[in-house]
mmCIF file of C-alpha atoms in Angstrom:
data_model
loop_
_atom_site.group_PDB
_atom_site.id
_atom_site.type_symbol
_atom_site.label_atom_id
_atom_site.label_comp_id
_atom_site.label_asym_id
_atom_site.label_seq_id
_atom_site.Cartn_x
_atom_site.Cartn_y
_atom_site.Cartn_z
ATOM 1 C CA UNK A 1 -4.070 -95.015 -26.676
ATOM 2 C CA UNK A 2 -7.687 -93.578 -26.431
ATOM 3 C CA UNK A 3 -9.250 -91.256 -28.466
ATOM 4 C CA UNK A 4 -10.379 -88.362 -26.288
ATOM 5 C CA UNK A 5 -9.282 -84.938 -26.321
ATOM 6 C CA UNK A 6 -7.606 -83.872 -23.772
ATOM 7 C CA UNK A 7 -8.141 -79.935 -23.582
ATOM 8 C CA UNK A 8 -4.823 -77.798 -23.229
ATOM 9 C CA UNK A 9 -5.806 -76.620 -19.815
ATOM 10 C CA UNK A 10 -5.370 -79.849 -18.601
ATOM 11 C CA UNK A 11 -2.289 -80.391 -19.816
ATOM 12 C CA UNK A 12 -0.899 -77.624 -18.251
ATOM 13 C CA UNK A 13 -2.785 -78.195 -15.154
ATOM 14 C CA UNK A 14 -0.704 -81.857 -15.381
ATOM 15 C CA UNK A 15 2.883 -79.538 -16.020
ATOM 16 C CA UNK A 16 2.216 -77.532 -13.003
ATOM 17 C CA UNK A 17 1.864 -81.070 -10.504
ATOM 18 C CA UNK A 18 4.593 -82.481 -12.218
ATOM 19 C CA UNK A 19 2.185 -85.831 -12.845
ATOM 20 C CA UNK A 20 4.436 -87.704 -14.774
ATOM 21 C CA UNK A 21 1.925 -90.946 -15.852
ATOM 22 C CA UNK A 22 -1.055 -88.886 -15.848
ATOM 23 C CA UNK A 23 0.814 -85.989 -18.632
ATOM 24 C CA UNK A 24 2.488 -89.381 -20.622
ATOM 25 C CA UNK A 25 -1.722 -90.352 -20.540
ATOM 26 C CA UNK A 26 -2.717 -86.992 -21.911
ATOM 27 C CA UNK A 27 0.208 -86.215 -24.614
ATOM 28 C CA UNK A 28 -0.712 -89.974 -26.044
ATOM 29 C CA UNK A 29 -4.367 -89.436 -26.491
ATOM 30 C CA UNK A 30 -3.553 -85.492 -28.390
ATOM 31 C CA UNK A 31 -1.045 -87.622 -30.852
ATOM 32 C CA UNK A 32 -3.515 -90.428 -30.978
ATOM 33 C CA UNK A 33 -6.442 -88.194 -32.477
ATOM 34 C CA UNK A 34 -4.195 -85.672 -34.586
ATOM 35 C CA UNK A 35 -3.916 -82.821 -32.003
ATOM 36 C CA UNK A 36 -1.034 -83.009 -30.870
ATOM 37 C CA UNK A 37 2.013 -79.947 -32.054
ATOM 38 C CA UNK A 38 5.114 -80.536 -33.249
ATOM 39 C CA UNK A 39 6.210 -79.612 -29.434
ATOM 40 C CA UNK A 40 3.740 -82.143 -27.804
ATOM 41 C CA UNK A 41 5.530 -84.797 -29.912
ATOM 42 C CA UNK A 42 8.899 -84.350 -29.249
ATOM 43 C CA UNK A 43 7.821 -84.351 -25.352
ATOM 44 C CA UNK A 44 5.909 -87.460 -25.238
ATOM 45 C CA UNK A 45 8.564 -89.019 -27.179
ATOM 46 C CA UNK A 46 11.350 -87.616 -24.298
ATOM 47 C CA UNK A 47 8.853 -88.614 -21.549
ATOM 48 C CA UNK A 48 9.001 -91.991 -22.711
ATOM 49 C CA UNK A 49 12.582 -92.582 -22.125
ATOM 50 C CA UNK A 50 12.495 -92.103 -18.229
ATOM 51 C CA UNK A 51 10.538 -93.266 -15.597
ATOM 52 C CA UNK A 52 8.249 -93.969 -14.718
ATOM 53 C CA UNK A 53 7.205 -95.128 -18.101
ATOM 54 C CA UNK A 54 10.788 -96.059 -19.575
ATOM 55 C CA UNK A 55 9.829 -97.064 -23.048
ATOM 56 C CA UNK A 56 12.293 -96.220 -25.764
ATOM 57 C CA UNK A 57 10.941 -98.628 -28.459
ATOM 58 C CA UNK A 58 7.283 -96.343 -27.988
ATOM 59 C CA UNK A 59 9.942 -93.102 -27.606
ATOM 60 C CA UNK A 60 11.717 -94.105 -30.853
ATOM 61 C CA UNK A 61 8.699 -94.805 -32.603
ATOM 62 C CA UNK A 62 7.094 -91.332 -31.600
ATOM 63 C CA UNK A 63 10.421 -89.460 -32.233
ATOM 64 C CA UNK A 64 10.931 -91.121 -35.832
ATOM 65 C CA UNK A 65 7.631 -89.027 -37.077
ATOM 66 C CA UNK A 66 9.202 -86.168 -36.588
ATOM 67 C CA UNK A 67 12.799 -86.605 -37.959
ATOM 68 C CA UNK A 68 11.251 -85.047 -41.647
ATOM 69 C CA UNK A 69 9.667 -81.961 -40.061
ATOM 70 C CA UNK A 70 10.555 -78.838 -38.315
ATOM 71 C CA UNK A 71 11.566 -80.713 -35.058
ATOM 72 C CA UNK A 72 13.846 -83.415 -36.988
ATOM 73 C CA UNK A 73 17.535 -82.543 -35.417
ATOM 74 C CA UNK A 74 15.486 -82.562 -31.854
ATOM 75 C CA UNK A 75 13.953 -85.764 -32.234
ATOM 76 C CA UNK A 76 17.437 -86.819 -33.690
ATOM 77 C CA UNK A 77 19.077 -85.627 -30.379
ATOM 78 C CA UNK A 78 17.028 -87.932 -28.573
ATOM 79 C CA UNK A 79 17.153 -91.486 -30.874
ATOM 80 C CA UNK A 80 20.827 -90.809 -30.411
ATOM 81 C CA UNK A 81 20.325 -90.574 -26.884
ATOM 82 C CA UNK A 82 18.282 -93.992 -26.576
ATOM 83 C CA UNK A 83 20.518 -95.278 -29.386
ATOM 84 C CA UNK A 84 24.043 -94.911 -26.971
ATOM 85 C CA UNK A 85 21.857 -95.906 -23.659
ATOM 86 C CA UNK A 86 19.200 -98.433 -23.983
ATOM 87 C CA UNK A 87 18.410 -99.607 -27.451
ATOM 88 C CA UNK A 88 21.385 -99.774 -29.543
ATOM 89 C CA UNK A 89 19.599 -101.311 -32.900
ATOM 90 C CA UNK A 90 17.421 -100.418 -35.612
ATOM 91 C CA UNK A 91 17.111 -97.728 -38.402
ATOM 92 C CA UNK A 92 19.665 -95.443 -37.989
ATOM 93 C CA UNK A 93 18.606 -92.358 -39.971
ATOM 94 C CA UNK A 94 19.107 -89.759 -37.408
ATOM 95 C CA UNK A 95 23.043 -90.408 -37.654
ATOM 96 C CA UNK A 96 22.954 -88.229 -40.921
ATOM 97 C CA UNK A 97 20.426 -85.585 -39.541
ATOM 98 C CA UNK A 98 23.036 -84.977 -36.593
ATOM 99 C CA UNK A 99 25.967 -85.437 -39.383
ATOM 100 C CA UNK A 100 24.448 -82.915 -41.410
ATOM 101 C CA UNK A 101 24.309 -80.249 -38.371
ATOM 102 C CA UNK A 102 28.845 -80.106 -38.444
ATOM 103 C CA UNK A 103 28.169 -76.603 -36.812
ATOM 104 C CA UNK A 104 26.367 -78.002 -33.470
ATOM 105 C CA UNK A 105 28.378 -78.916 -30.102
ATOM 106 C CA UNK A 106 25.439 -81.125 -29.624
ATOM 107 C CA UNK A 107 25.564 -82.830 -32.787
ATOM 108 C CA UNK A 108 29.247 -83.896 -32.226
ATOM 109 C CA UNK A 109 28.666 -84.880 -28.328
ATOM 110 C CA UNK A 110 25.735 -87.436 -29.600
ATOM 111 C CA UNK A 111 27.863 -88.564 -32.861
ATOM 112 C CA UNK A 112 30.562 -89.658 -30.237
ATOM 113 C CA UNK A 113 28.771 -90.966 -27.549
ATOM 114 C CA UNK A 114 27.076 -93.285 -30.900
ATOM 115 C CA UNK A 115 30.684 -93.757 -31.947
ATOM 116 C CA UNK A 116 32.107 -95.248 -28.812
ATOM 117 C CA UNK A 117 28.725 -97.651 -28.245
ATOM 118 C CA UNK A 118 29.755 -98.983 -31.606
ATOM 119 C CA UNK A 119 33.008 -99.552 -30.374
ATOM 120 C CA UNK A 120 34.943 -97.255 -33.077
ATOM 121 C CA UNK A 121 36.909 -95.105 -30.121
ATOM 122 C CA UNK A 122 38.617 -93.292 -32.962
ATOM 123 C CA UNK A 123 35.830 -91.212 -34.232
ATOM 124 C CA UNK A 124 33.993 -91.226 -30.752
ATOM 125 C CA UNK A 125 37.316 -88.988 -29.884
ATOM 126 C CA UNK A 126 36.850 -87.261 -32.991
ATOM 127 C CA UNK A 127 33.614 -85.953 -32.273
ATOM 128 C CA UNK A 128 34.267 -85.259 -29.112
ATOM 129 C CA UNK A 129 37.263 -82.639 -29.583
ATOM 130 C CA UNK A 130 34.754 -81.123 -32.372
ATOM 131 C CA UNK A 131 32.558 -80.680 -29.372
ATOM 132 C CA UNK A 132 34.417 -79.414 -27.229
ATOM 133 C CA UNK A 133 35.909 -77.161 -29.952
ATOM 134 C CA UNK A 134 33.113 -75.474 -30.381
ATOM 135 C CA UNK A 135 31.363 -74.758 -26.771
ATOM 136 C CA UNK A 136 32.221 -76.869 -23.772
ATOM 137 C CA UNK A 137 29.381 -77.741 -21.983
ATOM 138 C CA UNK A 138 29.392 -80.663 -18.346
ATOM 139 C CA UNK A 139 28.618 -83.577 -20.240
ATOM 140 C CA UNK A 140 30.789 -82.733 -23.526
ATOM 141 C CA UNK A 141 34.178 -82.863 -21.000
ATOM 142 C CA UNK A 142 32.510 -85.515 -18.832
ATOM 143 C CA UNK A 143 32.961 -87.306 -21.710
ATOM 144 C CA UNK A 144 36.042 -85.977 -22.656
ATOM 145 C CA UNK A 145 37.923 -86.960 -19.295
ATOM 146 C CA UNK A 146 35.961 -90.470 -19.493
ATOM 147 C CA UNK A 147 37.575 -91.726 -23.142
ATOM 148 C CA UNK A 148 40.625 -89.283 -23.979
ATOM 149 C CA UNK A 149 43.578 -90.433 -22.506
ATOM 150 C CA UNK A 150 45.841 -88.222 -24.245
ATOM 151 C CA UNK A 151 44.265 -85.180 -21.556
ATOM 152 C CA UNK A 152 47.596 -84.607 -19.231
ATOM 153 C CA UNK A 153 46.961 -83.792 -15.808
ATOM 154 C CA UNK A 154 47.042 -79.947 -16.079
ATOM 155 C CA UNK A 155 44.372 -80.231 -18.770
ATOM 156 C CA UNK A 156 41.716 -82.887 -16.327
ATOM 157 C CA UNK A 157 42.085 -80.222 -13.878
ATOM 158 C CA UNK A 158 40.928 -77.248 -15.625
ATOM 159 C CA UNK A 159 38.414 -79.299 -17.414
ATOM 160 C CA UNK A 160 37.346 -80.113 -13.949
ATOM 161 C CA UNK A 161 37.064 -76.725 -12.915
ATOM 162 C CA UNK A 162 35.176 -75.744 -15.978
ATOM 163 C CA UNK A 163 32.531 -78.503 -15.584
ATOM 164 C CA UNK A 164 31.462 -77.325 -11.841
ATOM 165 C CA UNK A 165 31.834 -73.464 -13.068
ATOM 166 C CA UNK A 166 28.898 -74.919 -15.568
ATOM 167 C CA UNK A 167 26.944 -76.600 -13.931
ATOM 168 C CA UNK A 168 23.806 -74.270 -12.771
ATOM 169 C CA UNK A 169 22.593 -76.514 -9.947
ATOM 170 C CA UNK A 170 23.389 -79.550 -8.274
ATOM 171 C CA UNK A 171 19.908 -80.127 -6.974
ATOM 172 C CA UNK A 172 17.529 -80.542 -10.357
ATOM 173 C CA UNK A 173 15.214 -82.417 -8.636
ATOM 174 C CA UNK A 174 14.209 -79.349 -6.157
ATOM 175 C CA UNK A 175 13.226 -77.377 -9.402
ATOM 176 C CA UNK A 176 9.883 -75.728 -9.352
ATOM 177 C CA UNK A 177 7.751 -77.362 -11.909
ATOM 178 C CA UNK A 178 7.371 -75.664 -15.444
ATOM 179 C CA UNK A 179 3.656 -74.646 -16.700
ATOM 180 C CA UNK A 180 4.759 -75.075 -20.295
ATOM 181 C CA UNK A 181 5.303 -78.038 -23.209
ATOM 182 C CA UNK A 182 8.726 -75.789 -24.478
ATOM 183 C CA UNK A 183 9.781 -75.013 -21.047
ATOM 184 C CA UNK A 184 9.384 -78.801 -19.882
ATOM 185 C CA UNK A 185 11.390 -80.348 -23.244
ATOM 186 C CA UNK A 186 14.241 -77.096 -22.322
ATOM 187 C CA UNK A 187 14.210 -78.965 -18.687
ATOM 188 C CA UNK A 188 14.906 -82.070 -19.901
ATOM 189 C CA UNK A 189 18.069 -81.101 -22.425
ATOM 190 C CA UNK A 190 19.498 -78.882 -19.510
ATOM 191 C CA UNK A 191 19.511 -82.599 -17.173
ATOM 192 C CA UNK A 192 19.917 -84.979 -19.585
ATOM 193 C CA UNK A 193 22.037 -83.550 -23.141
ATOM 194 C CA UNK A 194 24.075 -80.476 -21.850
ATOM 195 C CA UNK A 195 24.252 -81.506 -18.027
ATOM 196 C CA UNK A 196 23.621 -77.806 -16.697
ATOM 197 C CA UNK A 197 21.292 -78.997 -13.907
ATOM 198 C CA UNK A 198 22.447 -81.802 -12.125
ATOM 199 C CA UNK A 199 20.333 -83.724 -9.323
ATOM 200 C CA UNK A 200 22.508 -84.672 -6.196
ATOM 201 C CA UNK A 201 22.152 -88.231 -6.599
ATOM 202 C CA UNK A 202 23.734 -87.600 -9.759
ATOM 203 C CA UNK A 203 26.745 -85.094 -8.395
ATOM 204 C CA UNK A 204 27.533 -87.055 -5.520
ATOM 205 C CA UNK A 205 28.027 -90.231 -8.370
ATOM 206 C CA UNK A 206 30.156 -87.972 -10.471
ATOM 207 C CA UNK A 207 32.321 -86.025 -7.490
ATOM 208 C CA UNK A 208 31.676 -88.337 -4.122
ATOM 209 C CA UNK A 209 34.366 -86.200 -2.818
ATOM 210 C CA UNK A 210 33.728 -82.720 -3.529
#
C-alpha cells in the first residue's frame, strides 16, 4: 500500500467505470493513511474476496478491524462468508458476533453454511430452519433444498417457486454501475448473501432447465 490520498471524487469517478483493480488501488491507499470510513473498509475488505484480486487472507485481515465497531455484524457476514468458501481456519470470533444477532435471517444462513463446512450437519440444519423461519430469501432455501432431506416433494416445489418469485434479476452482471461506497457494498449482499440478483452464468448453473 502507498501513502497518497486518493480524493473522494476519484473514487467515485472509479464506482461509476466499474474499475475493479484501479477502486481495490484507491480504497487501500485511504485505509493505508487513516482516511478511510467505516464504509470504505468493509468494501475493500468485500472487494478482496472476488476477482480480480481474490485475496481473503488481505479481506480477513481488513474485515477483522472492524468486527469491534459500528460495522462489526457486516464484517462478520463476510469472514463467515470466506470462512465456509475459501479459507476455513483461523480466529473465529465473528461466530459469536453472528450468534449474538438470534433475531437475523442472515445470521442463521451464515451460522449454517459455517456449520455444515465443519461437518456438524445437525446444527447446519438448525440454523437453517431458523432462517428460513424468519424471512426466506434465494440462497436461505437454496440451501435448504441442498442439505435437508426431510423437505417432501410438495415442500421442494413451492420452495422452488418461492426462490424464482425472489429473485429480482437473472442478469446481475448487466447492472448499471453504482456511484456510491453504500450502494456498491448493498450490490454485493444482494449477489452474493441474499441471492436477489443473480448473473446468468449463475441461473443457468442453478436451473439449466428452466
Amino acid at each position: 500500500m502507498t501513502s497518497t490520498y486518493v480524493p473522494r471524487s476519484d473514487l467515485e469517478a472509479s464506482l461509476l467505470r466499474g474499475d475493479g483493480e484501479p477502486l481495490v488501488e484507491k480504497l487501500e491507499q485511504l485505509v493505508s493513511c487513516g482516511k478511510a470510513s467505516l464504509n470504505e473498509q468493509l468494501l475493500l475488505g468485500i472487494l478482496l474476496l472476488f476477482p480480480p484480486y481474490v485475496d481473503p487472507e488481505g479481506a480477513v485481515s481488513v474485515l477483522r478491524n472492524l468486527l469491534d465497531g459500528e460495522r462489526g455484524f457486516d464484517a462478520a457476514i463476510w469472514i463467515a462468508l470466506t470462512w465456509k468458501s475459501q479459507m476455513p481456519v483461523g480466529d473465529r470470533a465473528f461466530v459469536g458476533i453472528l450468534e449474538a444477532h438470534e433475531r437475523s435471517p442472515v445470521a442463521h444462513h451464515l451460522l449454517s453454511a459455517v456449520a455444515w463446512s465443519d461437518g456438524n450437519t445437525e446444527l447446519a440444519l438448525h440454523h437453517n430452519r431458523i432462517s428460513r423461519k424468519i424471512e426466506l430469501f434465494p440462497f436461505n432455501i437454496m440451501r435448504a433444498l441442498k442439505i435437508d432431506s426431510s423437505i417432501n416433494a410438495e415442500e421442494q416445489a413451492y420452495l422452488h417457486k418461492v426462490f424464482k418469485d425472489l429473485v429480482v434479476t437473472r442478469h446481475a452482471e448487466l447492472d448499471e454501475p453504482v456511484c456510491t461506497v453504500e450502494g456498491m457494498i448493498s450490490r454485493y449482499k444482494d449477489n452474493q448473501i441474499f441471492g436477489y440478483r443473480l448473473t446468468s452464468m449463475f441461473w443457468e448453473y442453478a436451473f439449466p432447465d428452466s
